[in-house]
Amino acid sequence: MDTLFTTELEMNGRTETFQVSFHDDKYIFQALTSNMQFSIRREEDEWHPVDPIDEQLKNAATEKLDNYLLAQH
């Protein structure tokens, strides 16, 4: 899996850096300094978490994904 981009997300009152990759039709966020990992999939123009995450983290992650994907066009 190749890293698409690296980003920072606010989580539990602190900032965590994640490497984002794409595999099996899902975007995988892997924290660099902890074992935190979650995945998000796009289905019918909507983002859906594969793993249980809170709404704030989902919104921040999908915003980063939208920005990345828009920059690719």
PDB file of N, CA and C in Angstrom:
ATOM      1  N   MET A   1       0.830  -1.175   0.000  1.00  0.00           N
ATOM      2  CA  MET A   1       0.000   0.000   0.000  1.00  0.00           C
ATOM      3  C   MET A   1       0.879   1.244   0.000  1.00  0.00           C
ATOM      4  N   ASP A   2       0.670   2.085  -0.965  1.00  0.00           N
ATOM      5  CA  ASP A   2       1.403   3.333  -1.031  1.00  0.00           C
ATOM      6  C   ASP A   2       0.659   4.415  -0.260  1.00  0.00           C
ATOM      7  N   THR A   3       1.412   5.275   0.387  1.00  0.00           N
ATOM      8  CA  THR A   3       0.819   6.400   1.106  1.00  0.00           C
ATOM      9  C   THR A   3       0.384   7.455   0.102  1.00  0.00           C
ATOM     10  N   LEU A   4      -0.878   7.879   0.202  1.00  0.00           N
ATOM     11  CA  LEU A   4      -1.401   8.930  -0.662  1.00  0.00           C
ATOM     12  C   LEU A   4      -0.996  10.309  -0.153  1.00  0.00           C
ATOM     13  N   PHE A   5      -1.175  10.494   1.159  1.00  0.00           N
ATOM     14  CA  PHE A   5      -0.813  11.760   1.783  1.00  0.00           C
ATOM     15  C   PHE A   5      -0.730  11.574   3.289  1.00  0.00           C
ATOM     16  N   THR A   6      -0.146  12.542   3.937  1.00  0.00           N
ATOM     17  CA  THR A   6      -0.055  12.575   5.393  1.00  0.00           C
ATOM     18  C   THR A   6      -0.829  13.791   5.875  1.00  0.00           C
ATOM     19  N   THR A   7      -1.569  13.640   6.967  1.00  0.00           N
ATOM     20  CA  THR A   7      -2.386  14.739   7.473  1.00  0.00           C
ATOM     21  C   THR A   7      -2.466  14.696   8.982  1.00  0.00           C
ATOM     22  N   GLU A   8      -2.875  15.794   9.563  1.00  0.00           N
ATOM     23  CA  GLU A   8      -3.085  15.862  11.008  1.00  0.00           C
ATOM     24  C   GLU A   8      -4.575  15.994  11.288  1.00  0.00           C
ATOM     25  N   LEU A   9      -5.029  15.245  12.279  1.00  0.00           N
ATOM     26  CA  LEU A   9      -6.425  15.298  12.706  1.00  0.00           C
ATOM     27  C   LEU A   9      -6.477  15.497  14.216  1.00  0.00           C
ATOM     28  N   GLU A  10      -7.443  16.279  14.652  1.00  0.00           N
ATOM     29  CA  GLU A  10      -7.685  16.499  16.075  1.00  0.00           C
ATOM     30  C   GLU A  10      -8.442  15.298  16.622  1.00  0.00           C
ATOM     31  N   MET A  11      -7.920  14.744  17.718  1.00  0.00           N
ATOM     32  CA  MET A  11      -8.515  13.552  18.294  1.00  0.00           C
ATOM     33  C   MET A  11      -8.349  13.583  19.804  1.00  0.00           C
ATOM     34  N   ASN A  12      -9.447  13.553  20.522  1.00  0.00           N
ATOM     35  CA  ASN A  12      -9.408  13.547  21.983  1.00  0.00           C
ATOM     36  C   ASN A  12      -8.597  14.718  22.545  1.00  0.00           C
ATOM     37  N   GLY A  13      -8.753  15.885  21.942  1.00  0.00           N
ATOM     38  CA  GLY A  13      -8.087  17.079  22.443  1.00  0.00           C
ATOM     39  C   GLY A  13      -6.625  17.202  22.063  1.00  0.00           C
ATOM     40  N   ARG A  14      -6.123  16.317  21.211  1.00  0.00           N
ATOM     41  CA  ARG A  14      -4.736  16.423  20.768  1.00  0.00           C
ATOM     42  C   ARG A  14      -4.678  16.145  19.274  1.00  0.00           C
ATOM     43  N   THR A  15      -3.582  16.557  18.672  1.00  0.00           N
ATOM     44  CA  THR A  15      -3.404  16.373  17.239  1.00  0.00           C
ATOM     45  C   THR A  15      -2.591  15.116  16.981  1.00  0.00           C
ATOM     46  N   GLU A  16      -3.083  14.317  16.070  1.00  0.00           N
ATOM     47  CA  GLU A  16      -2.412  13.064  15.686  1.00  0.00           C
ATOM     48  C   GLU A  16      -2.107  13.132  14.187  1.00  0.00           C
ATOM     49  N   THR A  17      -0.927  12.674  13.798  1.00  0.00           N
ATOM     50  CA  THR A  17      -0.544  12.632  12.390  1.00  0.00           C
ATOM     51  C   THR A  17      -0.859  11.250  11.830  1.00  0.00           C
ATOM     52  N   PHE A  18      -1.509  11.250  10.668  1.00  0.00           N
ATOM     53  CA  PHE A  18      -1.927  10.004  10.018  1.00  0.00           C
ATOM     54  C   PHE A  18      -1.343   9.914   8.618  1.00  0.00           C
ATOM     55  N   GLN A  19      -0.949   8.717   8.228  1.00  0.00           N
ATOM     56  CA  GLN A  19      -0.657   8.417   6.837  1.00  0.00           C
ATOM     57  C   GLN A  19      -1.936   7.836   6.256  1.00  0.00           C
ATOM     58  N   VAL A  20      -2.292   8.294   5.062  1.00  0.00           N
ATOM     59  CA  VAL A  20      -3.519   7.833   4.421  1.00  0.00           C
ATOM     60  C   VAL A  20      -3.148   7.042   3.171  1.00  0.00           C
ATOM     61  N   SER A  21      -3.706   5.848   3.074  1.00  0.00           N
ATOM     62  CA  SER A  21      -3.484   4.997   1.909  1.00  0.00           C
ATOM     63  C   SER A  21      -4.829   4.479   1.410  1.00  0.00           C
ATOM     64  N   PHE A  22      -4.817   3.862   0.238  1.00  0.00           N
ATOM     65  CA  PHE A  22      -6.037   3.330  -0.360  1.00  0.00           C
ATOM     66  C   PHE A  22      -5.819   1.855  -0.653  1.00  0.00           C
ATOM     67  N   HIS A  23      -6.753   1.010  -0.184  1.00  0.00           N
ATOM     68  CA  HIS A  23      -6.654  -0.429  -0.397  1.00  0.00           C
ATOM     69  C   HIS A  23      -8.043  -1.042  -0.266  1.00  0.00           C
ATOM     70  N   ASP A  24      -8.384  -1.967  -1.160  1.00  0.00           N
ATOM     71  CA  ASP A  24      -9.688  -2.656  -1.135  1.00  0.00           C
ATOM     72  C   ASP A  24     -10.863  -1.681  -1.073  1.00  0.00           C
ATOM     73  N   ASP A  25     -10.819  -0.646  -1.908  1.00  0.00           N
ATOM     74  CA  ASP A  25     -11.899   0.341  -2.012  1.00  0.00           C
ATOM     75  C   ASP A  25     -12.148   1.140  -0.740  1.00  0.00           C
ATOM     76  N   LYS A  26     -11.136   1.263   0.112  1.00  0.00           N
ATOM     77  CA  LYS A  26     -11.300   2.079   1.310  1.00  0.00           C
ATOM     78  C   LYS A  26     -10.027   2.872   1.571  1.00  0.00           C
ATOM     79  N   TYR A  27     -10.215   4.029   2.187  1.00  0.00           N
ATOM     80  CA  TYR A  27      -9.104   4.883   2.589  1.00  0.00           C
ATOM     81  C   TYR A  27      -8.758   4.546   4.029  1.00  0.00           C
ATOM     82  N   ILE A  28      -7.497   4.220   4.256  1.00  0.00           N
ATOM     83  CA  ILE A  28      -7.044   3.760   5.561  1.00  0.00           C
ATOM     84  C   ILE A  28      -6.188   4.844   6.194  1.00  0.00           C
ATOM     85  N   PHE A  29      -6.587   5.274   7.388  1.00  0.00           N
ATOM     86  CA  PHE A  29      -5.861   6.270   8.167  1.00  0.00           C
ATOM     87  C   PHE A  29      -5.073   5.532   9.249  1.00  0.00           C
ATOM     88  N   GLN A  30      -3.749   5.599   9.195  1.00  0.00           N
ATOM     89  CA  GLN A  30      -2.876   4.939  10.160  1.00  0.00           C
ATOM     90  C   GLN A  30      -2.079   6.006  10.903  1.00  0.00           C
ATOM     91  N   ALA A  31      -2.262   6.060  12.235  1.00  0.00           N
ATOM     92  CA  ALA A  31      -1.526   7.032  13.050  1.00  0.00           C
ATOM     93  C   ALA A  31      -0.041   6.700  13.054  1.00  0.00           C
ATOM     94  N   LEU A  32       0.780   7.739  13.058  1.00  0.00           N
ATOM     95  CA  LEU A  32       2.227   7.534  13.045  1.00  0.00           C
ATOM     96  C   LEU A  32       2.799   7.261  14.427  1.00  0.00           C
ATOM     97  N   THR A  33       2.159   7.776  15.479  1.00  0.00           N
ATOM     98  CA  THR A  33       2.740   7.654  16.820  1.00  0.00           C
ATOM     99  C   THR A  33       1.946   6.747  17.754  1.00  0.00           C
ATOM    100  N   SER A  34       0.922   6.082  17.220  1.00  0.00           N
ATOM    101  CA  SER A  34       0.153   5.142  18.040  1.00  0.00           C
ATOM    102  C   SER A  34      -0.369   4.039  17.131  1.00  0.00           C
ATOM    103  N   ASN A  35      -1.105   3.106  17.694  1.00  0.00           N
ATOM    104  CA  ASN A  35      -1.648   2.014  16.877  1.00  0.00           C
ATOM    105  C   ASN A  35      -3.065   2.313  16.390  1.00  0.00           C
ATOM    106  N   MET A  36      -3.476   3.570  16.466  1.00  0.00           N
ATOM    107  CA  MET A  36      -4.802   3.983  16.008  1.00  0.00           C
ATOM    108  C   MET A  36      -4.892   3.826  14.495  1.00  0.00           C
ATOM    109  N   GLN A  37      -5.948   3.183  14.040  1.00  0.00           N
ATOM    110  CA  GLN A  37      -6.201   3.027  12.607  1.00  0.00           C
ATOM    111  C   GLN A  37      -7.705   2.973  12.394  1.00  0.00           C
ATOM    112  N   PHE A  38      -8.155   3.604  11.302  1.00  0.00           N
ATOM    113  CA  PHE A  38      -9.557   3.498  10.915  1.00  0.00           C
ATOM    114  C   PHE A  38      -9.649   3.635   9.401  1.00  0.00           C
ATOM    115  N   SER A  39     -10.768   3.189   8.861  1.00  0.00           N
ATOM    116  CA  SER A  39     -10.975   3.209   7.415  1.00  0.00           C
ATOM    117  C   SER A  39     -12.301   3.876   7.079  1.00  0.00           C
ATOM    118  N   ILE A  40     -12.318   4.483   5.888  1.00  0.00           N
ATOM    119  CA  ILE A  40     -13.523   5.144   5.383  1.00  0.00           C
ATOM    120  C   ILE A  40     -13.696   4.731   3.928  1.00  0.00           C
ATOM    121  N   ARG A  41     -14.933   4.479   3.557  1.00  0.00           N
ATOM    122  CA  ARG A  41     -15.263   4.058   2.192  1.00  0.00           C
ATOM    123  C   ARG A  41     -16.259   5.056   1.601  1.00  0.00           C
ATOM    124  N   ARG A  42     -16.144   5.285   0.295  1.00  0.00           N
ATOM    125  CA  ARG A  42     -17.093   6.164  -0.397  1.00  0.00           C
ATOM    126  C   ARG A  42     -18.069   5.294  -1.179  1.00  0.00           C
ATOM    127  N   GLU A  43     -19.363   5.449  -0.873  1.00  0.00           N
ATOM    128  CA  GLU A  43     -20.415   4.691  -1.542  1.00  0.00           C
ATOM    129  C   GLU A  43     -21.535   5.638  -1.923  1.00  0.00           C
ATOM    130  N   GLU A  44     -21.888   5.636  -3.197  1.00  0.00           N
ATOM    131  CA  GLU A  44     -22.982   6.465  -3.703  1.00  0.00           C
ATOM    132  C   GLU A  44     -22.833   7.923  -3.274  1.00  0.00           C
ATOM    133  N   ASP A  45     -21.629   8.469  -3.475  1.00  0.00           N
ATOM    134  CA  ASP A  45     -21.310   9.876  -3.181  1.00  0.00           C
ATOM    135  C   ASP A  45     -21.422  10.241  -1.705  1.00  0.00           C
ATOM    136  N   GLU A  46     -21.325   9.266  -0.820  1.00  0.00           N
ATOM    137  CA  GLU A  46     -21.338   9.516   0.621  1.00  0.00           C
ATOM    138  C   GLU A  46     -20.192   8.764   1.269  1.00  0.00           C
ATOM    139  N   TRP A  47     -19.618   9.379   2.302  1.00  0.00           N
ATOM    140  CA  TRP A  47     -18.547   8.742   3.067  1.00  0.00           C
ATOM    141  C   TRP A  47     -19.146   7.901   4.182  1.00  0.00           C
ATOM    142  N   HIS A  48     -18.630   6.690   4.336  1.00  0.00           N
ATOM    143  CA  HIS A  48     -19.100   5.775   5.376  1.00  0.00           C
ATOM    144  C   HIS A  48     -17.901   5.181   6.106  1.00  0.00           C
ATOM    145  N   PRO A  49     -17.821   5.371   7.411  1.00  0.00           N
ATOM    146  CA  PRO A  49     -16.730   4.745   8.163  1.00  0.00           C
ATOM    147  C   PRO A  49     -16.880   3.224   8.133  1.00  0.00           C
ATOM    148  N   VAL A  50     -15.779   2.537   7.916  1.00  0.00           N
ATOM    149  CA  VAL A  50     -15.763   1.069   7.970  1.00  0.00           C
ATOM    150  C   VAL A  50     -15.632   0.650   9.432  1.00  0.00           C
ATOM    151  N   ASP A  51     -14.866   1.443  10.186  1.00  0.00           N
ATOM    152  CA  ASP A  51     -14.631   1.182  11.604  1.00  0.00           C
ATOM    153  C   ASP A  51     -15.435   2.181  12.428  1.00  0.00           C
ATOM    154  N   PRO A  52     -15.831   1.816  13.635  1.00  0.00           N
ATOM    155  CA  PRO A  52     -16.571   2.762  14.471  1.00  0.00           C
ATOM    156  C   PRO A  52     -15.666   3.924  14.917  1.00  0.00           C
ATOM    157  N   ILE A  53     -16.031   5.134  14.503  1.00  0.00           N
ATOM    158  CA  ILE A  53     -15.320   6.348  14.930  1.00  0.00           C
ATOM    159  C   ILE A  53     -16.353   7.406  15.258  1.00  0.00           C
ATOM    160  N   ASP A  54     -15.956   8.395  16.053  1.00  0.00           N
ATOM    161  CA  ASP A  54     -16.926   9.432  16.399  1.00  0.00           C
ATOM    162  C   ASP A  54     -17.157  10.371  15.219  1.00  0.00           C
ATOM    163  N   GLU A  55     -18.261  11.074  15.279  1.00  0.00           N
ATOM    164  CA  GLU A  55     -18.696  11.930  14.170  1.00  0.00           C
ATOM    165  C   GLU A  55     -17.699  13.053  13.880  1.00  0.00           C
ATOM    166  N   GLN A  56     -17.094  13.616  14.898  1.00  0.00           N
ATOM    167  CA  GLN A  56     -16.129  14.694  14.707  1.00  0.00           C
ATOM    168  C   GLN A  56     -14.897  14.200  13.934  1.00  0.00           C
ATOM    169  N   LEU A  57     -14.389  13.035  14.286  1.00  0.00           N
ATOM    170  CA  LEU A  57     -13.241  12.463  13.587  1.00  0.00           C
ATOM    171  C   LEU A  57     -13.617  12.112  12.154  1.00  0.00           C
ATOM    172  N   LYS A  58     -14.796  11.542  11.963  1.00  0.00           N
ATOM    173  CA  LYS A  58     -15.272  11.216  10.615  1.00  0.00           C
ATOM    174  C   LYS A  58     -15.338  12.467   9.751  1.00  0.00           C
ATOM    175  N   ASN A  59     -15.912  13.544  10.291  1.00  0.00           N
ATOM    176  CA  ASN A  59     -16.044  14.779   9.523  1.00  0.00           C
ATOM    177  C   ASN A  59     -14.680  15.364   9.166  1.00  0.00           C
ATOM    178  N   ALA A  60     -13.750  15.354  10.103  1.00  0.00           N
ATOM    179  CA  ALA A  60     -12.407  15.887   9.844  1.00  0.00           C
ATOM    180  C   ALA A  60     -11.694  15.044   8.795  1.00  0.00           C
ATOM    181  N   ALA A  61     -11.808  13.723   8.894  1.00  0.00           N
ATOM    182  CA  ALA A  61     -11.148  12.832   7.939  1.00  0.00           C
ATOM    183  C   ALA A  61     -11.749  12.968   6.544  1.00  0.00           C
ATOM    184  N   THR A  62     -13.064  13.042   6.450  1.00  0.00           N
ATOM    185  CA  THR A  62     -13.685  13.157   5.132  1.00  0.00           C
ATOM    186  C   THR A  62     -13.400  14.514   4.505  1.00  0.00           C
ATOM    187  N   GLU A  63     -13.246  15.547   5.299  1.00  0.00           N
ATOM    188  CA  GLU A  63     -12.854  16.855   4.765  1.00  0.00           C
ATOM    189  C   GLU A  63     -11.457  16.774   4.142  1.00  0.00           C
ATOM    190  N   LYS A  64     -10.534  16.099   4.823  1.00  0.00           N
ATOM    191  CA  LYS A  64      -9.182  15.918   4.290  1.00  0.00           C
ATOM    192  C   LYS A  64      -9.212  15.089   3.006  1.00  0.00           C
ATOM    193  N   LEU A  65     -10.044  14.041   2.975  1.00  0.00           N
ATOM    194  CA  LEU A  65     -10.165  13.221   1.768  1.00  0.00           C
ATOM    195  C   LEU A  65     -10.748  14.027   0.608  1.00  0.00           C
ATOM    196  N   ASP A  66     -11.790  14.810   0.873  1.00  0.00           N
ATOM    197  CA  ASP A  66     -12.386  15.646  -0.179  1.00  0.00           C
ATOM    198  C   ASP A  66     -11.353  16.617  -0.740  1.00  0.00           C
ATOM    199  N   ASN A  67     -10.589  17.263   0.130  1.00  0.00           N
ATOM    200  CA  ASN A  67      -9.561  18.207  -0.321  1.00  0.00           C
ATOM    201  C   ASN A  67      -8.500  17.501  -1.164  1.00  0.00           C
ATOM    202  N   TYR A  68      -8.073  16.341  -0.726  1.00  0.00           N
ATOM    203  CA  TYR A  68      -7.074  15.573  -1.474  1.00  0.00           C
ATOM    204  C   TYR A  68      -7.609  15.190  -2.855  1.00  0.00           C
ATOM    205  N   LEU A  69      -8.816  14.649  -2.886  1.00  0.00           N
ATOM    206  CA  LEU A  69      -9.374  14.185  -4.154  1.00  0.00           C
ATOM    207  C   LEU A  69      -9.631  15.348  -5.117  1.00  0.00           C
ATOM    208  N   LEU A  70     -10.080  16.483  -4.615  1.00  0.00           N
ATOM    209  CA  LEU A  70     -10.278  17.654  -5.465  1.00  0.00           C
ATOM    210  C   LEU A  70      -8.964  18.155  -6.044  1.00  0.00           C
ATOM    211  N   ALA A  71      -7.904  18.077  -5.277  1.00  0.00           N
ATOM    212  CA  ALA A  71      -6.595  18.530  -5.745  1.00  0.00           C
ATOM    213  C   ALA A  71      -6.026  17.625  -6.835  1.00  0.00           C
ATOM    214  N   GLN A  72      -6.531  16.409  -6.952  1.00  0.00           N
ATOM    215  CA  GLN A  72      -6.044  15.467  -7.953  1.00  0.00           C
ATOM    216  C   GLN A  72      -6.620  15.732  -9.347  1.00  0.00           C
ATOM    217  N   HIS A  73      -7.653  16.556  -9.438  1.00  0.00           N
ATOM    218  CA  HIS A  73      -8.300  16.812 -10.738  1.00  0.00           C
ATOM    219  C   HIS A  73      -7.687  17.988 -11.447  1.00  0.00           C
TER     220      HIS A  73
END
